[in-house]
Structure formats: C-alpha cells, structure tokens
PDB file of C-alpha atoms and ligand atoms in Angstrom:
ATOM      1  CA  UNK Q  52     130.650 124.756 153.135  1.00 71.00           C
ATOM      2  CA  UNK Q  53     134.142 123.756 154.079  1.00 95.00           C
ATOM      3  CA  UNK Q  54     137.253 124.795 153.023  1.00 97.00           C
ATOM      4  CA  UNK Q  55     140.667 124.001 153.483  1.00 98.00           C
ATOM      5  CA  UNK Q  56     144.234 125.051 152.867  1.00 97.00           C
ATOM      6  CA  UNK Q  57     145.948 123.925 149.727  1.00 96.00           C
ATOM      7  CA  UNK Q  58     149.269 125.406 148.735  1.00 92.00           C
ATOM      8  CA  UNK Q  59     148.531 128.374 150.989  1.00 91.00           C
ATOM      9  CA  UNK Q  60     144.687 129.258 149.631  1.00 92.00           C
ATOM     10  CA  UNK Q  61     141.623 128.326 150.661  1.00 97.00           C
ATOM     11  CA  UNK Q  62     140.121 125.641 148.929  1.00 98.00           C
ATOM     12  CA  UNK Q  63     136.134 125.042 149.058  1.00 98.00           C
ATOM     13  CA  UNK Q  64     134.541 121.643 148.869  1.00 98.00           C
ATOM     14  CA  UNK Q  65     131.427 120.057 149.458  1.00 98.00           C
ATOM     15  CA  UNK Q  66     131.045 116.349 150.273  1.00 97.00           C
ATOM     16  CA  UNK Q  67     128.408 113.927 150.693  1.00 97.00           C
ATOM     17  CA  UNK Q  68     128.119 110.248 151.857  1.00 95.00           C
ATOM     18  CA  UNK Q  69     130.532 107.879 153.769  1.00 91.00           C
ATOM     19  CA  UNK Q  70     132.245 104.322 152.442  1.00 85.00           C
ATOM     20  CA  UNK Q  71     134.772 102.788 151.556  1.00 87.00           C
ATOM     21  CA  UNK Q  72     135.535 104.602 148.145  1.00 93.00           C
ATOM     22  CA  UNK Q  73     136.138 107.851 148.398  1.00 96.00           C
ATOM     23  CA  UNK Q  74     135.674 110.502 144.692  1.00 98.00           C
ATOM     24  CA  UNK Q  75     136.923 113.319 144.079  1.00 98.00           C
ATOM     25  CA  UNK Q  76     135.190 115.396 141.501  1.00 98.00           C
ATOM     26  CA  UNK Q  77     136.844 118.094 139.680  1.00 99.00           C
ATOM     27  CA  UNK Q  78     134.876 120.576 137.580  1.00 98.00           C
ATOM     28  CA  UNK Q  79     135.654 121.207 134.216  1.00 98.00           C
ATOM     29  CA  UNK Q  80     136.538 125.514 132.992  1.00 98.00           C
ATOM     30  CA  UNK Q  81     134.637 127.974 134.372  1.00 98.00           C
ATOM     31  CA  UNK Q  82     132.406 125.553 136.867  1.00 98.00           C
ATOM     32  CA  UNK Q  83     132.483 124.822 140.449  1.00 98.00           C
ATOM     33  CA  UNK Q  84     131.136 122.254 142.318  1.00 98.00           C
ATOM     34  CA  UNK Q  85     127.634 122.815 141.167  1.00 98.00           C
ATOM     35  CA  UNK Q  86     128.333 120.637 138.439  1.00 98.00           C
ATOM     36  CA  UNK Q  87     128.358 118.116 140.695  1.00 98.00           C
ATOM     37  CA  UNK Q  88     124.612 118.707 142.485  1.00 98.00           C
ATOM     38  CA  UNK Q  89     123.120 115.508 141.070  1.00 98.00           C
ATOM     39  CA  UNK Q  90     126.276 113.554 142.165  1.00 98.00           C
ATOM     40  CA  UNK Q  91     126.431 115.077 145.284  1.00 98.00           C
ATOM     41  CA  UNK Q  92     123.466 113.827 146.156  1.00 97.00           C
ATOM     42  CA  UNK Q  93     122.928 110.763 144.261  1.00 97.00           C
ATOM     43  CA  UNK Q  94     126.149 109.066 145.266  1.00 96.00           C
ATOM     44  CA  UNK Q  95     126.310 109.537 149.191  1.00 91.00           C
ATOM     45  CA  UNK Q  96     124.856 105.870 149.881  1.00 90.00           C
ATOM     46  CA  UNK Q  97     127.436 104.586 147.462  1.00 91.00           C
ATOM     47  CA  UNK Q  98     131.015 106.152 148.346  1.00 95.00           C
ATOM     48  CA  UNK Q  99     132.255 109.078 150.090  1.00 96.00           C
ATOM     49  CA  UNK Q 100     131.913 111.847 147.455  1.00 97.00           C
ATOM     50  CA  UNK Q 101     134.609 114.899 147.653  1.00 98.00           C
ATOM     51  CA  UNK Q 102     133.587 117.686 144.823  1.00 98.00           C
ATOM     52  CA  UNK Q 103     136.003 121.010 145.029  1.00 98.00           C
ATOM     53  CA  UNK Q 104     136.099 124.642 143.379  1.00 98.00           C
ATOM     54  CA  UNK Q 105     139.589 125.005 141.844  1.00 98.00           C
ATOM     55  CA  UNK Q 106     140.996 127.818 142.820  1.00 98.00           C
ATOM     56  CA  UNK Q 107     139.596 131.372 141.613  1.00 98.00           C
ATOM     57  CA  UNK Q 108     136.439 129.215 140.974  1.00 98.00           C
ATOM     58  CA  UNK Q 109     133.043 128.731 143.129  1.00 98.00           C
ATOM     59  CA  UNK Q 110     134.198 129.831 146.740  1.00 98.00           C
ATOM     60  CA  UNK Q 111     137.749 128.900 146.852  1.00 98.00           C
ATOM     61  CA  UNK Q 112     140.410 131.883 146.858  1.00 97.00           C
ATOM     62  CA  UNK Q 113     142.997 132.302 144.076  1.00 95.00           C
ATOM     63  CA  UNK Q 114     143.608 133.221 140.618  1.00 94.00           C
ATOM     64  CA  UNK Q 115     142.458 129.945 139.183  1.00 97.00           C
ATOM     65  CA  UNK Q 116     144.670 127.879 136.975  1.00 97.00           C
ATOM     66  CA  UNK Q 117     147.554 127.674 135.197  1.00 96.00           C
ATOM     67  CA  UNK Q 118     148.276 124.628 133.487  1.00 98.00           C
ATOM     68  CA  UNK Q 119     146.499 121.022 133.667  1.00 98.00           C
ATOM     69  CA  UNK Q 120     149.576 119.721 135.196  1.00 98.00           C
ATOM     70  CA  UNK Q 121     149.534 122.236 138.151  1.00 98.00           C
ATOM     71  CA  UNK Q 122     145.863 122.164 138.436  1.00 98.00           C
ATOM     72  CA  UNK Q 123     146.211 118.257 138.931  1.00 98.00           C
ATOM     73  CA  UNK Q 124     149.061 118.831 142.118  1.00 97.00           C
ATOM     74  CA  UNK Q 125     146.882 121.052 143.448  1.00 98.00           C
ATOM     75  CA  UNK Q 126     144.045 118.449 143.587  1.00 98.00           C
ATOM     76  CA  UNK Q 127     146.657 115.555 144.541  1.00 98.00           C
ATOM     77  CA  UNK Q 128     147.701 118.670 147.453  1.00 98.00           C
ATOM     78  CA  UNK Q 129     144.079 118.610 148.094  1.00 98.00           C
ATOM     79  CA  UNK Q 130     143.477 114.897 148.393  1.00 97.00           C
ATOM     80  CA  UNK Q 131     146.488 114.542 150.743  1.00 97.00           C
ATOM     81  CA  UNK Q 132     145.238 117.225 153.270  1.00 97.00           C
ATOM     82  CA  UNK Q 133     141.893 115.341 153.353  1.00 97.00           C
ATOM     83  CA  UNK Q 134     143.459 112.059 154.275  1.00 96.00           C
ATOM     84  CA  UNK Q 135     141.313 110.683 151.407  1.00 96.00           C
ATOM     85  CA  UNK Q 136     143.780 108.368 150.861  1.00 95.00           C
ATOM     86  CA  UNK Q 137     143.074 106.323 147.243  1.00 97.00           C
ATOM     87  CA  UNK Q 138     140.074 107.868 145.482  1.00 98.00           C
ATOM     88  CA  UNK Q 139     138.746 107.723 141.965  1.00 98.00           C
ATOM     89  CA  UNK Q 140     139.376 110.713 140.453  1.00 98.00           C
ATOM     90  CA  UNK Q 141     136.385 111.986 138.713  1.00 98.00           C
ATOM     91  CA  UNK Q 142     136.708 115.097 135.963  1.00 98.00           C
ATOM     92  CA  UNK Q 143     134.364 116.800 133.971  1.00 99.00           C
ATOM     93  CA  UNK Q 144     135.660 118.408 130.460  1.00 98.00           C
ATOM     94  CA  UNK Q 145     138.741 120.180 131.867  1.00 99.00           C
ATOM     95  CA  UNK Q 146     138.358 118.100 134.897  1.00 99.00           C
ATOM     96  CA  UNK Q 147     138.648 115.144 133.053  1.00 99.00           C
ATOM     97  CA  UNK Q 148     142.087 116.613 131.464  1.00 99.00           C
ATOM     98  CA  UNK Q 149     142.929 117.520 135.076  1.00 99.00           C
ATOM     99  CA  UNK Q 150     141.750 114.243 135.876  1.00 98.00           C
ATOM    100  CA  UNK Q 151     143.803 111.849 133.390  1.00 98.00           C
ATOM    101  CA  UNK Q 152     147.105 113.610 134.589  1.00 98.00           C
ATOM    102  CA  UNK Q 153     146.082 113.317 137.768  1.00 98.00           C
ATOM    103  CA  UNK Q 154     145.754 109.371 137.601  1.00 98.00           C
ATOM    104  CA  UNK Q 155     148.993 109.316 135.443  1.00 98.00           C
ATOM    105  CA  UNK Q 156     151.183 111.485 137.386  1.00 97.00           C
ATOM    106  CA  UNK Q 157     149.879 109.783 141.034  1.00 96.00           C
ATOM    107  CA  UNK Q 158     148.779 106.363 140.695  1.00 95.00           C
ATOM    108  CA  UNK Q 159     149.437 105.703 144.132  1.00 93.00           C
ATOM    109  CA  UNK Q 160     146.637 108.172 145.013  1.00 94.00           C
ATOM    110  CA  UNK Q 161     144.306 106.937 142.233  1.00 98.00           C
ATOM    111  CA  UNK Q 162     141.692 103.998 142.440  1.00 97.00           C
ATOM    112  CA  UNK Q 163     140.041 104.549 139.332  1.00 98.00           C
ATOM    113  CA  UNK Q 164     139.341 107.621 136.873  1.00 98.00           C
ATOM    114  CA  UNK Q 165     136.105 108.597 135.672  1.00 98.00           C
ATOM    115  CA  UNK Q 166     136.188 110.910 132.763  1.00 99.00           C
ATOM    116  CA  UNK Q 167     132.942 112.735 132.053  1.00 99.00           C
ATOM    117  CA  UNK Q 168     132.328 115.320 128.536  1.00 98.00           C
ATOM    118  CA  UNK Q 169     136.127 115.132 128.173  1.00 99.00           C
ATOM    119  CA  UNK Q 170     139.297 113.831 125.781  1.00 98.00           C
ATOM    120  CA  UNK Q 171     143.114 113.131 125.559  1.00 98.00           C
ATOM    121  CA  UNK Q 172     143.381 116.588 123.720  1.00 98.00           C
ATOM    122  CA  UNK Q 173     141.366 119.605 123.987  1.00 98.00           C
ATOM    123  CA  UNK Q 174     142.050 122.550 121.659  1.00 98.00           C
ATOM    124  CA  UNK Q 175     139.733 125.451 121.859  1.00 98.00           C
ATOM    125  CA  UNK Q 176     137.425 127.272 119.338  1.00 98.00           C
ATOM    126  CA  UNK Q 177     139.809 130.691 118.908  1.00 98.00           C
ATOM    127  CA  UNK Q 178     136.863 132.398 118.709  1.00 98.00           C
ATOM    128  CA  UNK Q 179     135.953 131.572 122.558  1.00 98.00           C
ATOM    129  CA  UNK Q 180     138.764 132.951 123.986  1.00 97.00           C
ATOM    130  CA  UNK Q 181     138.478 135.982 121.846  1.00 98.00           C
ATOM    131  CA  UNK Q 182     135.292 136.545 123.000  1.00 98.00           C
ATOM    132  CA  UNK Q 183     136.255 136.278 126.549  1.00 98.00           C
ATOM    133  CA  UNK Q 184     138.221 139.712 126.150  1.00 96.00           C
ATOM    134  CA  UNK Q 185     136.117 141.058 123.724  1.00 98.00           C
ATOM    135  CA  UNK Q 186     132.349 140.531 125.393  1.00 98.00           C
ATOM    136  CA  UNK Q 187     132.328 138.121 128.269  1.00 98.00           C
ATOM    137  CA  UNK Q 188     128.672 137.679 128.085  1.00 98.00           C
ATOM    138  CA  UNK Q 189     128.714 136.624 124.580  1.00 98.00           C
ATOM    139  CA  UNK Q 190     131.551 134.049 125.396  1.00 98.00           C
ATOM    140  CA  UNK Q 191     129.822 132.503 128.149  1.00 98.00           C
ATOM    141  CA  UNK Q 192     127.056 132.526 125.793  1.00 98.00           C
ATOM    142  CA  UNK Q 193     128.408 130.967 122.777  1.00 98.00           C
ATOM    143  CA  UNK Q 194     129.824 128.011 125.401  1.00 98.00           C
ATOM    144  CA  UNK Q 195     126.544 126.984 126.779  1.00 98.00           C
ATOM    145  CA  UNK Q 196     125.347 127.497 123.332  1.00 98.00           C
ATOM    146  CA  UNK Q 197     127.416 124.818 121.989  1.00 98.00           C
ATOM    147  CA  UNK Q 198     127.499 123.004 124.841  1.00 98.00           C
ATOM    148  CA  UNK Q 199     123.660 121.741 126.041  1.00 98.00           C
ATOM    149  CA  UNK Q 200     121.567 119.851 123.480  1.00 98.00           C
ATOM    150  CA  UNK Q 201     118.974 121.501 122.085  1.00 96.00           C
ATOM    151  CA  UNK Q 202     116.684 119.296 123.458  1.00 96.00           C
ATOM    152  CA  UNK Q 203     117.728 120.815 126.956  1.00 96.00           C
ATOM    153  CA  UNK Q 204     115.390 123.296 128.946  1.00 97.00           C
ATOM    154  CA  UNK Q 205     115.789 126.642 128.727  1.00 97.00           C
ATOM    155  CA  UNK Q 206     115.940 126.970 132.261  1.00 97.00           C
ATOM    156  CA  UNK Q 207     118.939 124.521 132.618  1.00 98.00           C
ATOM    157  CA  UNK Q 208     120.565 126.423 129.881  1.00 98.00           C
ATOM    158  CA  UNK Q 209     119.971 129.626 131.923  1.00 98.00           C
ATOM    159  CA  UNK Q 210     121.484 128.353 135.158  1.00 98.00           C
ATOM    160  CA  UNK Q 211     124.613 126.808 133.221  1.00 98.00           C
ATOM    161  CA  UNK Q 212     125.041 130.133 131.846  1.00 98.00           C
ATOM    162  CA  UNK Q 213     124.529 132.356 134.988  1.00 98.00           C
ATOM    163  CA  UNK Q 214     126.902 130.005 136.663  1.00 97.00           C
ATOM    164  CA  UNK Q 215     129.775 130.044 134.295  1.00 98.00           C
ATOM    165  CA  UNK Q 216     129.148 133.865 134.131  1.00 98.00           C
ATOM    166  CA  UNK Q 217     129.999 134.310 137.444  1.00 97.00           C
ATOM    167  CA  UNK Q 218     133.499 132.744 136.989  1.00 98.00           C
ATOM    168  CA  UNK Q 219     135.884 135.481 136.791  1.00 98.00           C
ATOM    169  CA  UNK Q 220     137.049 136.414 133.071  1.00 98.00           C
ATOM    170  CA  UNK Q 221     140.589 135.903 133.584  1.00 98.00           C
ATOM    171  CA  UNK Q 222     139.838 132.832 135.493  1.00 98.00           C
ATOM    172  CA  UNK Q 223     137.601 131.536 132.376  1.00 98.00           C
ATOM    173  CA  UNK Q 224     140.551 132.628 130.488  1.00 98.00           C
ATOM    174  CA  UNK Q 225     143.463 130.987 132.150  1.00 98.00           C
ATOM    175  CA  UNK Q 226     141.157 127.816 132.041  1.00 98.00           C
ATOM    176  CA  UNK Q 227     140.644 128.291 128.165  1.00 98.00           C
ATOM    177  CA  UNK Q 228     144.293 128.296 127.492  1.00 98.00           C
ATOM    178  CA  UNK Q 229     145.045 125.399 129.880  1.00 98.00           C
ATOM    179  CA  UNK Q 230     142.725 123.074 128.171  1.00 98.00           C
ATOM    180  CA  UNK Q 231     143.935 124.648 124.597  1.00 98.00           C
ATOM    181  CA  UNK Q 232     147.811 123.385 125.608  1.00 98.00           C
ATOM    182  CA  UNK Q 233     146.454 120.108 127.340  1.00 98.00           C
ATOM    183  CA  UNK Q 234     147.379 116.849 124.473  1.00 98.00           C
ATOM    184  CA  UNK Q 235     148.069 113.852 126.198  1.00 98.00           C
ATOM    185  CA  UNK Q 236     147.146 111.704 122.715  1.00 98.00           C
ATOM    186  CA  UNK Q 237     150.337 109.628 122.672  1.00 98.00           C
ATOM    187  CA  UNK Q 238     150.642 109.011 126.461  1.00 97.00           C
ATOM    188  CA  UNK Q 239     146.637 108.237 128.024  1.00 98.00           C
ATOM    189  CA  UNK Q 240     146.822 104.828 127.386  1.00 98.00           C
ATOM    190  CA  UNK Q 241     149.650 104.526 130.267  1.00 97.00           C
ATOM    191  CA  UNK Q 242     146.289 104.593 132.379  1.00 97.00           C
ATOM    192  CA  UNK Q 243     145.311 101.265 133.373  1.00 96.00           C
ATOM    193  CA  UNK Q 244     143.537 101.743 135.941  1.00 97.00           C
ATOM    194  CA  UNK Q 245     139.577 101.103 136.198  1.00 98.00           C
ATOM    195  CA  UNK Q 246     137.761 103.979 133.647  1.00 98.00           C
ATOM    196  CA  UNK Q 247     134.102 105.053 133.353  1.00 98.00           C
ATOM    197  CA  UNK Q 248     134.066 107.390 130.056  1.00 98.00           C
ATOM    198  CA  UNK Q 249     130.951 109.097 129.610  1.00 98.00           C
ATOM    199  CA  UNK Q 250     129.922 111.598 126.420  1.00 98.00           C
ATOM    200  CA  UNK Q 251     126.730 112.591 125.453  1.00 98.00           C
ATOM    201  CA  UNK Q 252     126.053 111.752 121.992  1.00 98.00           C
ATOM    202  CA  UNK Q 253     125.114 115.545 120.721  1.00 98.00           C
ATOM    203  CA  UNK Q 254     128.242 117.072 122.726  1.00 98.00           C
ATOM    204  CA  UNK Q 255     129.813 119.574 120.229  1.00 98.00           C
ATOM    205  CA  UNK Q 256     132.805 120.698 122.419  1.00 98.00           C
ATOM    206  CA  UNK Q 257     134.489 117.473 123.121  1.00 98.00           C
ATOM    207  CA  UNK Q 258     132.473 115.428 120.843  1.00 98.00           C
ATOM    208  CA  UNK Q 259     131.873 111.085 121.112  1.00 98.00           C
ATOM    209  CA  UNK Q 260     135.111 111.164 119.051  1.00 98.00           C
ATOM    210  CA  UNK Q 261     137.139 112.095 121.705  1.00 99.00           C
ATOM    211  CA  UNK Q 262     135.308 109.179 124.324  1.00 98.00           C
ATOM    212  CA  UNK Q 263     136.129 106.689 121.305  1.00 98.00           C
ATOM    213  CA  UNK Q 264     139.538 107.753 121.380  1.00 98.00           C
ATOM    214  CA  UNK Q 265     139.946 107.028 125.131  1.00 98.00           C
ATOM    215  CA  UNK Q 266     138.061 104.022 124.665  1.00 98.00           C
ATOM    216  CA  UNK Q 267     140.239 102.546 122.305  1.00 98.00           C
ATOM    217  CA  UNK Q 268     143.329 103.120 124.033  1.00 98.00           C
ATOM    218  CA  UNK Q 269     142.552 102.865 127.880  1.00 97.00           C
ATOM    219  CA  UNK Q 270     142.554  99.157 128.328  1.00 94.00           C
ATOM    220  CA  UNK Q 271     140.550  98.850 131.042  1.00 95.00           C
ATOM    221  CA  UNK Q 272     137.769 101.166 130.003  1.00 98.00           C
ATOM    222  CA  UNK Q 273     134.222 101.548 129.917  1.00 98.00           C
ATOM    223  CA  UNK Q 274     132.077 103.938 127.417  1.00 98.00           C
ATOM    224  CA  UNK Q 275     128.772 104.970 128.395  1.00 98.00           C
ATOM    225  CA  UNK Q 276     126.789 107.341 125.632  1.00 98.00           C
ATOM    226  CA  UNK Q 277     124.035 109.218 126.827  1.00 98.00           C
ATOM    227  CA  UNK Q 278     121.508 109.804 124.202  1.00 98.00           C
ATOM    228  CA  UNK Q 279     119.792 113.446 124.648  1.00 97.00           C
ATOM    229  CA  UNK Q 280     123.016 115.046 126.015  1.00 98.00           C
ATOM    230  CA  UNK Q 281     125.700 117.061 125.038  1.00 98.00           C
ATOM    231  CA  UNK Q 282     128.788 118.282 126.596  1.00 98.00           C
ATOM    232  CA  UNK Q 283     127.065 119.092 129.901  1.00 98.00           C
ATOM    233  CA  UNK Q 284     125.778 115.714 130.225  1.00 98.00           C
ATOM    234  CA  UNK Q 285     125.795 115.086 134.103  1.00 98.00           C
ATOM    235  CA  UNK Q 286     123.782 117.614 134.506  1.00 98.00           C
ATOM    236  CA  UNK Q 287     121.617 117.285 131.199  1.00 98.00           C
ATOM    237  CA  UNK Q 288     120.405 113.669 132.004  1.00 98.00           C
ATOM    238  CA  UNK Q 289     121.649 113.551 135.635  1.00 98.00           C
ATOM    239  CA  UNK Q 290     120.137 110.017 136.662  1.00 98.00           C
ATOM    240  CA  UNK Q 291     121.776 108.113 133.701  1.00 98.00           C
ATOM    241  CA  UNK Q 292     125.086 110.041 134.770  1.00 98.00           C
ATOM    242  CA  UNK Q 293     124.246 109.209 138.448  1.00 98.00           C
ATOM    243  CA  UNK Q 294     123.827 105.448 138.012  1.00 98.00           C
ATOM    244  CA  UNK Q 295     126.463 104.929 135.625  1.00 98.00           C
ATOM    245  CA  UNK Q 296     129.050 106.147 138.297  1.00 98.00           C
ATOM    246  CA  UNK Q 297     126.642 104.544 140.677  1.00 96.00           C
ATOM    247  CA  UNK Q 298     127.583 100.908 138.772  1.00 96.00           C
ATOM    248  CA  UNK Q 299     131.143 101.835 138.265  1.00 97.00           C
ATOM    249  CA  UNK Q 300     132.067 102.265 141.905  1.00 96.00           C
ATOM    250  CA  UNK Q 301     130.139  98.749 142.633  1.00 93.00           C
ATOM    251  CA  UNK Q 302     132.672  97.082 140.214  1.00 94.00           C
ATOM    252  CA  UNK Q 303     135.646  98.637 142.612  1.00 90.00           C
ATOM    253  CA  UNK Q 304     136.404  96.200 145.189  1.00 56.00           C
ATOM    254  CA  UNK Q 305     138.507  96.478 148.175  1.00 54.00           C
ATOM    255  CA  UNK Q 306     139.653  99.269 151.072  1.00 48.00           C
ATOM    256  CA  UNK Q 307     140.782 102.680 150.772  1.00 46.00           C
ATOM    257  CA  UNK Q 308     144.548 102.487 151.274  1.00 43.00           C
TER     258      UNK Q 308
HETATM  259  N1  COA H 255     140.425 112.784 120.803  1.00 64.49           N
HETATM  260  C1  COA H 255     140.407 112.260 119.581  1.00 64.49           C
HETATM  261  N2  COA H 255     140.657 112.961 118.454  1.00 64.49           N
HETATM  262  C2  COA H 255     140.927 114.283 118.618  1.00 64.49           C
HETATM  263  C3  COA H 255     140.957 114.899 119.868  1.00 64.49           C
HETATM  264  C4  COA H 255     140.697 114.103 120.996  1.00 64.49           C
HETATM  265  N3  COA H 255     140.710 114.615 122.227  1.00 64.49           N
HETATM  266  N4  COA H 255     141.253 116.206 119.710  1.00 64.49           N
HETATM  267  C5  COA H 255     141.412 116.399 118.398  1.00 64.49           C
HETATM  268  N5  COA H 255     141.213 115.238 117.742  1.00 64.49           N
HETATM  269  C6  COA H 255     141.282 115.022 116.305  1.00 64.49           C
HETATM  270  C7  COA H 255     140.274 115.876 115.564  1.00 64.49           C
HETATM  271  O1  COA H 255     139.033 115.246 115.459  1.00 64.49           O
HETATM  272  C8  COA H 255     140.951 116.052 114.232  1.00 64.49           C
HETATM  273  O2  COA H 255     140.788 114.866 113.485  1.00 64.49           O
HETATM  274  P1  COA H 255     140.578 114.927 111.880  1.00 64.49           P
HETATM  275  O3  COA H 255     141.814 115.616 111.362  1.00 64.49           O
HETATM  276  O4  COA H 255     140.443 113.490 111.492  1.00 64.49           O
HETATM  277  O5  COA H 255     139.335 115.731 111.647  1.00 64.49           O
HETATM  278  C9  COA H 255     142.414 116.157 114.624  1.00 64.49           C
HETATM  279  O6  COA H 255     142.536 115.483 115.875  1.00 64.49           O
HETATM  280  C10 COA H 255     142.900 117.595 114.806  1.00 64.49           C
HETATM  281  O7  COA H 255     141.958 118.263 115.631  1.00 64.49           O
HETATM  282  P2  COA H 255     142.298 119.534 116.540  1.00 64.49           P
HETATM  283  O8  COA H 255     143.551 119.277 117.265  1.00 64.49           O
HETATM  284  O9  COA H 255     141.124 119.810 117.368  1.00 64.49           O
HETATM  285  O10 COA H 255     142.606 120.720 115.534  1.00 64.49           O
HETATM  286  P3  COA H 255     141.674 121.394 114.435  1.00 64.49           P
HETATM  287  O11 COA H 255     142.476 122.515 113.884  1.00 64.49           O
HETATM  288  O12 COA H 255     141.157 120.352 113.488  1.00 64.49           O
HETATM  289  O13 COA H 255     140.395 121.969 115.220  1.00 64.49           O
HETATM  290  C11 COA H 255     139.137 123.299 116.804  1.00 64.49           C
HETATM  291  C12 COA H 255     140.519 122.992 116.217  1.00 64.49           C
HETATM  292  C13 COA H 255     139.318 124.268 117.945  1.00 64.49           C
HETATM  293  C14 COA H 255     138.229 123.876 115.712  1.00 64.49           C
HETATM  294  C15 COA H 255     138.533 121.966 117.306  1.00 64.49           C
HETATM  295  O14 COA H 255     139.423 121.395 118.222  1.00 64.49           O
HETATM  296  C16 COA H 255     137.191 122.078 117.948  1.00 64.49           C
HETATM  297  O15 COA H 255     136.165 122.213 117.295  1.00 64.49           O
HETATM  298  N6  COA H 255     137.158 121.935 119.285  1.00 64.49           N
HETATM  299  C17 COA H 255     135.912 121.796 120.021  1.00 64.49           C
HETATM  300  C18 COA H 255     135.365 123.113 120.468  1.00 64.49           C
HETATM  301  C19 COA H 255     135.973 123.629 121.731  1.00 64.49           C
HETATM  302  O16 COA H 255     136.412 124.759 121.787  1.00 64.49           O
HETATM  303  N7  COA H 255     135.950 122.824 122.787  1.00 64.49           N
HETATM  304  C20 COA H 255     136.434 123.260 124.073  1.00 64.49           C
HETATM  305  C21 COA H 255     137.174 122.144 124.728  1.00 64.49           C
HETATM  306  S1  COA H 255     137.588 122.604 126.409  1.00 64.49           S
END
C-alpha cells in the first residue's frame, strides 16, 4: 500500500499492471479505492492502472475535500509526483465531477476521461446531508439504499455500506456539499477528448439522464448502459464495467507523453 506526498499529506494509492496508458481512478464521495477492486485487477494486462483515496478517505491523511476544483489539483498534484505523465482520468460519481474538471482544467495531463455513475451537475437530496449530522448510520444507509439496484445482493449492499460508513462524517459531508455546488452544464462540452460514459440503467442518484446529457454534448463520446445496475455500477456488474474500459483503452493509440 503506497503512499505519497501531495500538497504536504500523505496520499494512498494502489496500482496494478504496466503499459503504455496509464489511469487514474478517482472514487466518487465517501469511497476509496475499493471501488476500484474489479478494475484493479481486471485492467493490469491492459494499461497501468493508478486508483487513489482522496484525502481524509481510505488510508490517505487529511480532512478530505473541499471543492471539485481543488479536489481535481490535488489529483493533477498527484499525477505529477507519479511521473504518470498523460493518463485517462477515470471518476466515479464525484470522481467523475472531479474527473471532468480535471480533463478541462489540464488537458495537457489528460488522454482521455472515463466518467462512470456520474453527470455535468450533481445536486444532492437535502435530506442526505441532513442525515449525515443528524444519524450517520441512517445517511449512509439511505445512500446505498438508493444507490444499488434492487436486484443487487445483500451482501454487496452490506460491504458498500460498511465501507462508506467508515468514511469520516465530516469527510462524507464536505464531499456532499462539493458535489451539491459542482454544475459544469454550460461548459462539459469544451471536453473533446476521447470519453467512455457509463450509467447503469436503474441508477437513482445520478440517473441515465445525466449520461444522456454528457452524451449529447461531449463530441467524442461513448455511452455504455448497463442493464441490472444502478449508481454503483462498477462494482454491481463489474465484468461489463471491466471490459467496457477494457475496449476503451484499446481504441487509445499512441505513447504516454
Ligand atoms: N445532467 C442532466 N440534467 C440534469 C443534471 C445533470 N447532471 N442535473 C440536473 N439535471 C436536470 C434535472 O433532471 C431537472 O430537469 P427537469 O426540470 O426537466 O426535471 C433539472 O436539471 C433541475 O434538476 P436539479 O438541479 O437536480 O434540481 P431539482 O430541484 O429538480 O432536484 C434533487 C434536486 C436533489 C431532488 C435532485 O437533483 C436529485 O434527485 N438528485 C439525485 C439524488 C442525489 O442526491 N444524488 C447525489 C449525487 S452526488
């Protein structure tokens, strides 16, 4: 489990695989990088995978996030003090917020985006971030309630939920409020680069809406809806995710710069 220093904390990450793409995957609020396990380890004969806790999440230090814009210099930080040179920048829910700032505000660093369970805009349920201060358990709760399918086992659900639970409250909070003040709407199509979009089709917190929206103005964009999903769909139906990123990354051609 390595870490390294990113604007003076200690940053965890876990990587798999070697080539000549490198991804970066960035967890969406109150996750880590064991959002990532099936990519982890279903990429690593395809490109050099990079997944990181944010900071104040999984193992990394810190008191987690304060905007989407600062969360994305802290993974463009990150992907400088790796050496990782161009990646694509991969970003689940608020990762994929974190994500699409990250590709707009450092295109030089970004080979492609891929934008998992996410959208241009992402207000919050009220009730959520009530809850947080109210009865953390029943936040967490209501989140994974709303966000697996129901056609998900209860044992996924469980682990989803003891995982998020052991995010830090004002952590899950901070990354609430981030994603509540995150609307790029009139700006995401300035991406051009290579997109993978993914949504699963029963995702109630950042429904198939939202992937049509990025769809129609990304121009150089791919949708992929994953039937039997919602908004934790990599890790829902984890081999359609897998080889849906698995085909994306073939289509990139060409070095790391
Ligand atoms: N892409 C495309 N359309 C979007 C969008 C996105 N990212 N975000 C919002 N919109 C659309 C909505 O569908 C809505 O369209 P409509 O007027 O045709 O119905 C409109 O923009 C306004 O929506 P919104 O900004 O979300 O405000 P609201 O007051 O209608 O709803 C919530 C607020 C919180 C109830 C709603 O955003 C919601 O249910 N969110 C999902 C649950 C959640 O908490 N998700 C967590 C995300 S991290």
């Amino acid at each position: 489990m390595p870490t390294i220093t990113v604007h003076g904390s200690a940053i965890h990450y876990e990587t798999s695989g070697t080539g000549r793409v490198a991804l970066c995957l960035v967890h969406g609020a109150g996750g880590s990088t064991e959002v990532w396990r099936a990519q982890l380890d279903g990429l690593a004969g395809a490109a050099r995978v990079v997944a990181l806790d944010l900071p104040g999440h999984g193992q990394s230090a810190g008191d987690g996030i304060a905007s989407i814009d600062q969360a994305a210099d802290t993974v463009r930080a990150f992907v400088e003090a790796l050496g990782l040179g161009r990646v694509v920048i991969g970003g689940h829910s608020m990762g994929g917020a974190i994500s699409q700032t990250f590709a707009l505000r450092a295109p030089e660093h970004t080979a492609g985006v891929i934008l998992v369970g996410t959208g241009a805009r992402l207000r919050v349920l009220p009730k959520i971030i009530e809850l947080i201060d109210q009865d953390y358990p029943a936040a967490v709760r209501l989140v994974v309630d709303l966000g697996v399918a129901a056609v998900a086992s209860p044992r996924l659900k469980q682990s989803i939920y003891e995982q998020t639970l052991r995010t830090p409250p004002r952590v899950l909070d901070g990354d609430f409020r981030a994603c509540d003040r995150f609307d790029i709407m009139p700006r995401v199509g300035e991406i051009r680069l290579p997109t993978l979009i993914v949504t699963g089709i029963d995702d109630q917190l950042t429904p198939p809406k939202y992937a049509e929206f990025l769809r129609s103005r990304l121009p150089a964009a791919r949708l992929v809806i994953v039937p039997g999903a919602g908004h934790y769909v990599q890790m829902e139906r984890p081999d359609e995710v897998t080889l849906a990123f698995h085909e994306f990354l073939a289509t990139l051609a060409g070095p790391r710069a």
